[in-house]
């Protein structure tokens, strides 16, 4: 399997209507890297024809590829399937609805070039902004990140965010330590091991815009997020002070 420079991971479930737009915008933002990249749409067996749409786009844009995860276990599990299927030196992650900007994803890639191991697009640091998210979800997300800083020692403002880039070697090194399958537990757990092992991390301020009406629905549920997050918080708090890394 021939390696490439960049693997862009895009988890999808019932996202048929945005596949072409998302592919085109990513290819436009990374136009200088078309021979060095792959865009992996990780499908959880969507019933709306998402997989078929990815395959259609891949016929004209060979960078676009389908990873058929085949089961709906959570966004974290979809990310893992994408990471395991990737060939890139860098792994970059973005939402299918382009709530984040492909141009910002390119900035994340540039910081990896500068020597950082993990770069996250932050909604909550100075100059970062978030639009369209309900007050309850906004407060919940900020609260989760505060707990991660205070209890887990992750010195980031937005470690729960999926919008990030990292060196693929980090997943090869710490992937076996991650047991979470949902969001944001998977990303928090990955960030924890990277921070605990003192890897070089950076955040960039970004604008996050909740998906527009008519472009599908968010797959994230607060009721499903919180219990596994709290359990993970307790487990990692103990590991934070353990001698074994």
mmCIF file of C-alpha atoms in Angstrom:
data_model
loop_
_atom_site.group_PDB
_atom_site.id
_atom_site.type_symbol
_atom_site.label_atom_id
_atom_site.label_comp_id
_atom_site.label_asym_id
_atom_site.label_seq_id
_atom_site.Cartn_x
_atom_site.Cartn_y
_atom_site.Cartn_z
ATOM 1 C CA UNK A 1 0.000 0.000 0.000
ATOM 2 C CA UNK A 2 1.684 3.181 -1.226
ATOM 3 C CA UNK A 3 1.922 5.980 1.351
ATOM 4 C CA UNK A 4 0.700 9.543 0.795
ATOM 5 C CA UNK A 5 1.320 12.783 2.667
ATOM 6 C CA UNK A 6 -2.245 13.574 3.743
ATOM 7 C CA UNK A 7 -5.259 11.506 4.744
ATOM 8 C CA UNK A 8 -8.433 13.529 5.308
ATOM 9 C CA UNK A 9 -10.992 11.597 7.373
ATOM 10 C CA UNK A 10 -14.696 12.443 6.968
ATOM 11 C CA UNK A 11 -17.140 10.278 8.981
ATOM 12 C CA UNK A 12 -20.564 10.074 7.330
ATOM 13 C CA UNK A 13 -23.996 8.692 8.075
ATOM 14 C CA UNK A 14 -26.923 9.658 5.830
ATOM 15 C CA UNK A 15 -24.890 12.465 4.251
ATOM 16 C CA UNK A 16 -25.546 11.752 0.560
ATOM 17 C CA UNK A 17 -26.610 15.331 -0.192
ATOM 18 C CA UNK A 18 -23.322 16.913 0.970
ATOM 19 C CA UNK A 19 -20.730 14.471 -0.398
ATOM 20 C CA UNK A 20 -20.108 16.260 -3.703
ATOM 21 C CA UNK A 21 -19.928 19.743 -2.155
ATOM 22 C CA UNK A 22 -17.617 18.583 0.620
ATOM 23 C CA UNK A 23 -15.338 16.739 -1.809
ATOM 24 C CA UNK A 24 -15.105 19.732 -4.133
ATOM 25 C CA UNK A 25 -14.303 22.188 -1.342
ATOM 26 C CA UNK A 26 -11.628 19.949 0.150
ATOM 27 C CA UNK A 27 -10.024 19.405 -3.238
ATOM 28 C CA UNK A 28 -10.083 23.149 -3.900
ATOM 29 C CA UNK A 29 -8.477 23.986 -0.552
ATOM 30 C CA UNK A 30 -5.772 21.336 -1.046
ATOM 31 C CA UNK A 31 -5.284 21.862 -4.776
ATOM 32 C CA UNK A 32 -1.511 21.773 -4.452
ATOM 33 C CA UNK A 33 -1.580 18.298 -2.899
ATOM 34 C CA UNK A 34 -3.800 16.251 -5.205
ATOM 35 C CA UNK A 35 -1.009 13.755 -5.903
ATOM 36 C CA UNK A 36 -0.188 13.444 -2.206
ATOM 37 C CA UNK A 37 -3.586 13.044 -0.567
ATOM 38 C CA UNK A 38 -6.648 10.898 -0.034
ATOM 39 C CA UNK A 39 -10.104 11.854 1.232
ATOM 40 C CA UNK A 40 -11.631 8.944 3.129
ATOM 41 C CA UNK A 41 -15.395 9.070 3.663
ATOM 42 C CA UNK A 42 -16.060 6.585 6.470
ATOM 43 C CA UNK A 43 -19.630 5.335 6.095
ATOM 44 C CA UNK A 44 -21.565 3.624 8.869
ATOM 45 C CA UNK A 45 -23.766 1.691 6.432
ATOM 46 C CA UNK A 46 -26.037 4.655 5.633
ATOM 47 C CA UNK A 47 -29.433 3.654 4.198
ATOM 48 C CA UNK A 48 -29.737 6.821 2.065
ATOM 49 C CA UNK A 49 -27.163 5.892 -0.583
ATOM 50 C CA UNK A 50 -24.225 7.807 0.889
ATOM 51 C CA UNK A 51 -21.767 5.041 -0.051
ATOM 52 C CA UNK A 52 -22.960 4.981 -3.657
ATOM 53 C CA UNK A 53 -22.560 8.758 -3.870
ATOM 54 C CA UNK A 54 -18.976 8.547 -2.592
ATOM 55 C CA UNK A 55 -18.212 5.915 -5.224
ATOM 56 C CA UNK A 56 -19.766 8.114 -7.921
ATOM 57 C CA UNK A 57 -17.570 11.067 -6.962
ATOM 58 C CA UNK A 58 -14.503 8.837 -6.755
ATOM 59 C CA UNK A 59 -14.844 8.028 -10.462
ATOM 60 C CA UNK A 60 -13.908 11.596 -11.386
ATOM 61 C CA UNK A 61 -11.799 12.390 -8.306
ATOM 62 C CA UNK A 62 -9.574 9.417 -7.406
ATOM 63 C CA UNK A 63 -8.495 11.122 -4.179
ATOM 64 C CA UNK A 64 -12.018 10.451 -2.879
ATOM 65 C CA UNK A 65 -12.384 6.970 -1.425
ATOM 66 C CA UNK A 66 -14.978 5.001 0.503
ATOM 67 C CA UNK A 67 -14.238 3.269 3.792
ATOM 68 C CA UNK A 68 -17.259 1.138 4.639
ATOM 69 C CA UNK A 69 -17.202 0.799 8.398
ATOM 70 C CA UNK A 70 -20.445 -1.124 8.127
ATOM 71 C CA UNK A 71 -21.872 -0.541 11.589
ATOM 72 C CA UNK A 72 -23.055 2.466 13.575
ATOM 73 C CA UNK A 73 -21.028 2.377 16.788
ATOM 74 C CA UNK A 74 -20.337 6.082 17.236
ATOM 75 C CA UNK A 75 -18.296 8.867 15.684
ATOM 76 C CA UNK A 76 -15.201 7.743 17.551
ATOM 77 C CA UNK A 77 -15.449 4.258 16.100
ATOM 78 C CA UNK A 78 -15.850 5.762 12.619
ATOM 79 C CA UNK A 79 -12.736 7.880 13.164
ATOM 80 C CA UNK A 80 -10.797 4.805 14.242
ATOM 81 C CA UNK A 81 -11.861 2.961 11.091
ATOM 82 C CA UNK A 82 -10.658 5.905 9.037
ATOM 83 C CA UNK A 83 -7.327 6.131 10.831
ATOM 84 C CA UNK A 84 -6.729 2.419 10.417
ATOM 85 C CA UNK A 85 -7.484 2.613 6.685
ATOM 86 C CA UNK A 86 -5.377 5.714 6.060
ATOM 87 C CA UNK A 87 -2.033 5.833 4.252
ATOM 88 C CA UNK A 88 -1.026 9.383 5.152
ATOM 89 C CA UNK A 89 1.877 10.720 7.161
ATOM 90 C CA UNK A 90 -0.604 13.278 8.506
ATOM 91 C CA UNK A 91 -4.205 12.517 9.417
ATOM 92 C CA UNK A 92 -6.623 15.452 9.143
ATOM 93 C CA UNK A 93 -10.249 15.336 10.316
ATOM 94 C CA UNK A 94 -13.274 17.422 9.319
ATOM 95 C CA UNK A 95 -17.068 17.121 9.587
ATOM 96 C CA UNK A 96 -19.026 16.153 6.477
ATOM 97 C CA UNK A 97 -21.282 19.222 6.684
ATOM 98 C CA UNK A 98 -18.285 21.607 6.591
ATOM 99 C CA UNK A 99 -19.155 23.206 9.914
ATOM 100 C CA UNK A 100 -15.426 23.852 9.898
ATOM 101 C CA UNK A 101 -13.479 25.415 7.054
ATOM 102 C CA UNK A 102 -11.294 23.376 4.663
ATOM 103 C CA UNK A 103 -9.015 26.425 4.509
ATOM 104 C CA UNK A 104 -8.515 26.160 8.289
ATOM 105 C CA UNK A 105 -7.745 22.474 7.829
ATOM 106 C CA UNK A 106 -4.947 23.508 5.465
ATOM 107 C CA UNK A 107 -3.600 25.809 8.218
ATOM 108 C CA UNK A 108 -3.596 22.817 10.571
ATOM 109 C CA UNK A 109 -1.564 20.864 8.019
ATOM 110 C CA UNK A 110 0.928 23.743 7.791
ATOM 111 C CA UNK A 111 1.489 23.655 11.558
ATOM 112 C CA UNK A 112 2.203 19.933 11.374
ATOM 113 C CA UNK A 113 4.835 20.847 8.792
ATOM 114 C CA UNK A 114 6.288 23.210 11.419
ATOM 115 C CA UNK A 115 6.899 20.281 13.752
ATOM 116 C CA UNK A 116 3.773 20.013 15.900
ATOM 117 C CA UNK A 117 2.410 16.543 16.657
ATOM 118 C CA UNK A 118 -1.241 17.469 17.276
ATOM 119 C CA UNK A 119 -3.024 20.611 16.067
ATOM 120 C CA UNK A 120 -6.664 21.328 16.957
ATOM 121 C CA UNK A 121 -8.992 23.974 15.582
ATOM 122 C CA UNK A 122 -10.399 25.638 18.696
ATOM 123 C CA UNK A 123 -13.815 27.248 18.974
ATOM 124 C CA UNK A 124 -13.114 28.495 22.475
ATOM 125 C CA UNK A 125 -9.703 30.135 22.489
ATOM 126 C CA UNK A 126 -9.267 33.868 21.925
ATOM 127 C CA UNK A 127 -10.435 34.834 18.402
ATOM 128 C CA UNK A 128 -12.266 31.534 17.971
ATOM 129 C CA UNK A 129 -16.047 31.621 17.524
ATOM 130 C CA UNK A 130 -19.009 29.293 17.342
ATOM 131 C CA UNK A 131 -22.280 30.026 15.571
ATOM 132 C CA UNK A 132 -25.648 28.290 15.569
ATOM 133 C CA UNK A 133 -25.144 25.880 18.465
ATOM 134 C CA UNK A 134 -27.863 25.877 21.131
ATOM 135 C CA UNK A 135 -26.963 27.481 24.503
ATOM 136 C CA UNK A 136 -27.254 24.115 26.281
ATOM 137 C CA UNK A 137 -24.878 22.396 23.870
ATOM 138 C CA UNK A 138 -22.475 25.325 23.982
ATOM 139 C CA UNK A 139 -22.349 25.357 27.777
ATOM 140 C CA UNK A 140 -22.045 21.568 27.862
ATOM 141 C CA UNK A 141 -19.124 21.539 25.440
ATOM 142 C CA UNK A 142 -17.292 24.336 27.258
ATOM 143 C CA UNK A 143 -17.885 22.554 30.565
ATOM 144 C CA UNK A 144 -16.462 19.286 29.249
ATOM 145 C CA UNK A 145 -13.331 21.047 28.072
ATOM 146 C CA UNK A 146 -12.942 22.815 31.423
ATOM 147 C CA UNK A 147 -13.125 19.471 33.241
ATOM 148 C CA UNK A 148 -10.532 18.016 30.871
ATOM 149 C CA UNK A 149 -8.146 20.851 31.690
ATOM 150 C CA UNK A 150 -8.711 20.746 35.445
ATOM 151 C CA UNK A 151 -8.920 16.997 36.036
ATOM 152 C CA UNK A 152 -6.927 15.477 33.196
ATOM 153 C CA UNK A 153 -4.263 18.117 32.704
ATOM 154 C CA UNK A 154 -4.991 18.498 28.993
ATOM 155 C CA UNK A 155 -3.831 22.065 28.427
ATOM 156 C CA UNK A 156 -6.138 22.748 25.505
ATOM 157 C CA UNK A 157 -9.314 24.821 25.224
ATOM 158 C CA UNK A 158 -11.073 22.430 22.815
ATOM 159 C CA UNK A 159 -9.760 18.885 23.211
ATOM 160 C CA UNK A 160 -13.251 17.508 22.510
ATOM 161 C CA UNK A 161 -13.219 18.845 18.950
ATOM 162 C CA UNK A 162 -12.962 16.400 16.064
ATOM 163 C CA UNK A 163 -11.484 19.133 13.838
ATOM 164 C CA UNK A 164 -7.805 18.346 14.133
ATOM 165 C CA UNK A 165 -4.672 17.062 12.490
ATOM 166 C CA UNK A 166 -1.945 14.844 13.865
ATOM 167 C CA UNK A 167 0.977 12.703 12.847
ATOM 168 C CA UNK A 168 -0.219 9.197 12.001
ATOM 169 C CA UNK A 169 2.526 7.732 14.172
ATOM 170 C CA UNK A 170 0.631 9.015 17.240
ATOM 171 C CA UNK A 171 -2.309 6.739 16.517
ATOM 172 C CA UNK A 172 0.023 3.817 15.907
ATOM 173 C CA UNK A 173 1.599 4.540 19.295
ATOM 174 C CA UNK A 174 -1.504 5.221 21.401
ATOM 175 C CA UNK A 175 -4.429 3.785 19.441
ATOM 176 C CA UNK A 176 -4.426 0.559 21.437
ATOM 177 C CA UNK A 177 -4.994 2.579 24.624
ATOM 178 C CA UNK A 178 -8.265 4.084 23.343
ATOM 179 C CA UNK A 179 -11.388 2.096 24.197
ATOM 180 C CA UNK A 180 -14.052 4.779 23.637
ATOM 181 C CA UNK A 181 -16.236 4.665 20.537
ATOM 182 C CA UNK A 182 -18.447 7.724 20.944
ATOM 183 C CA UNK A 183 -18.048 11.479 20.887
ATOM 184 C CA UNK A 184 -16.407 13.313 22.551
ATOM 185 C CA UNK A 185 -14.959 10.456 24.628
ATOM 186 C CA UNK A 186 -12.831 9.076 21.783
ATOM 187 C CA UNK A 187 -11.172 12.417 21.036
ATOM 188 C CA UNK A 188 -10.689 13.204 24.724
ATOM 189 C CA UNK A 189 -9.050 9.837 25.324
ATOM 190 C CA UNK A 190 -6.714 10.270 22.342
ATOM 191 C CA UNK A 191 -5.843 13.832 23.421
ATOM 192 C CA UNK A 192 -5.159 12.623 26.966
ATOM 193 C CA UNK A 193 -2.483 10.134 25.907
ATOM 194 C CA UNK A 194 -0.868 12.662 23.607
ATOM 195 C CA UNK A 195 -0.759 15.254 26.402
ATOM 196 C CA UNK A 196 0.378 12.769 29.057
ATOM 197 C CA UNK A 197 3.346 11.820 26.902
ATOM 198 C CA UNK A 198 4.268 15.481 26.412
ATOM 199 C CA UNK A 199 3.907 15.601 22.655
ATOM 200 C CA UNK A 200 3.999 18.990 20.942
ATOM 201 C CA UNK A 201 0.435 20.357 20.768
ATOM 202 C CA UNK A 202 -1.066 23.548 19.373
ATOM 203 C CA UNK A 203 -4.491 25.106 18.915
ATOM 204 C CA UNK A 204 -5.571 27.517 16.179
ATOM 205 C CA UNK A 205 -8.653 29.748 16.546
ATOM 206 C CA UNK A 206 -11.408 28.845 14.087
ATOM 207 C CA UNK A 207 -14.987 29.768 13.259
ATOM 208 C CA UNK A 208 -17.421 26.885 13.706
ATOM 209 C CA UNK A 209 -20.849 27.135 12.113
ATOM 210 C CA UNK A 210 -23.564 24.607 12.931
ATOM 211 C CA UNK A 211 -24.926 22.902 9.817
ATOM 212 C CA UNK A 212 -27.526 24.845 7.874
ATOM 213 C CA UNK A 213 -31.173 23.796 7.659
ATOM 214 C CA UNK A 214 -31.750 21.328 4.871
ATOM 215 C CA UNK A 215 -28.267 19.839 5.082
ATOM 216 C CA UNK A 216 -29.157 16.883 7.251
ATOM 217 C CA UNK A 217 -29.143 16.576 11.012
ATOM 218 C CA UNK A 218 -26.479 16.413 13.679
ATOM 219 C CA UNK A 219 -25.809 12.824 14.773
ATOM 220 C CA UNK A 220 -24.626 13.831 18.270
ATOM 221 C CA UNK A 221 -26.902 13.433 21.296
ATOM 222 C CA UNK A 222 -26.238 15.172 24.628
ATOM 223 C CA UNK A 223 -28.005 12.397 26.533
ATOM 224 C CA UNK A 224 -25.715 9.811 24.959
ATOM 225 C CA UNK A 225 -22.567 11.946 25.282
ATOM 226 C CA UNK A 226 -22.527 12.805 28.977
ATOM 227 C CA UNK A 227 -22.606 9.429 30.836
ATOM 228 C CA UNK A 228 -19.679 7.829 28.948
ATOM 229 C CA UNK A 229 -17.757 11.099 29.161
ATOM 230 C CA UNK A 230 -18.098 11.206 32.950
ATOM 231 C CA UNK A 231 -17.032 7.570 33.276
ATOM 232 C CA UNK A 232 -14.029 8.239 31.072
ATOM 233 C CA UNK A 233 -13.146 11.314 33.120
ATOM 234 C CA UNK A 234 -12.907 9.237 36.288
ATOM 235 C CA UNK A 235 -10.868 6.507 34.628
ATOM 236 C CA UNK A 236 -8.387 8.879 33.038
ATOM 237 C CA UNK A 237 -8.056 10.967 36.202
ATOM 238 C CA UNK A 238 -6.597 7.894 37.914
ATOM 239 C CA UNK A 239 -4.323 7.167 34.956
ATOM 240 C CA UNK A 240 -3.112 10.768 34.929
ATOM 241 C CA UNK A 241 -1.101 10.155 38.079
ATOM 242 C CA UNK A 242 -0.051 6.606 37.356
ATOM 243 C CA UNK A 243 3.639 5.901 36.783
ATOM 244 C CA UNK A 244 3.035 3.657 33.773
ATOM 245 C CA UNK A 245 2.337 5.622 30.616
#
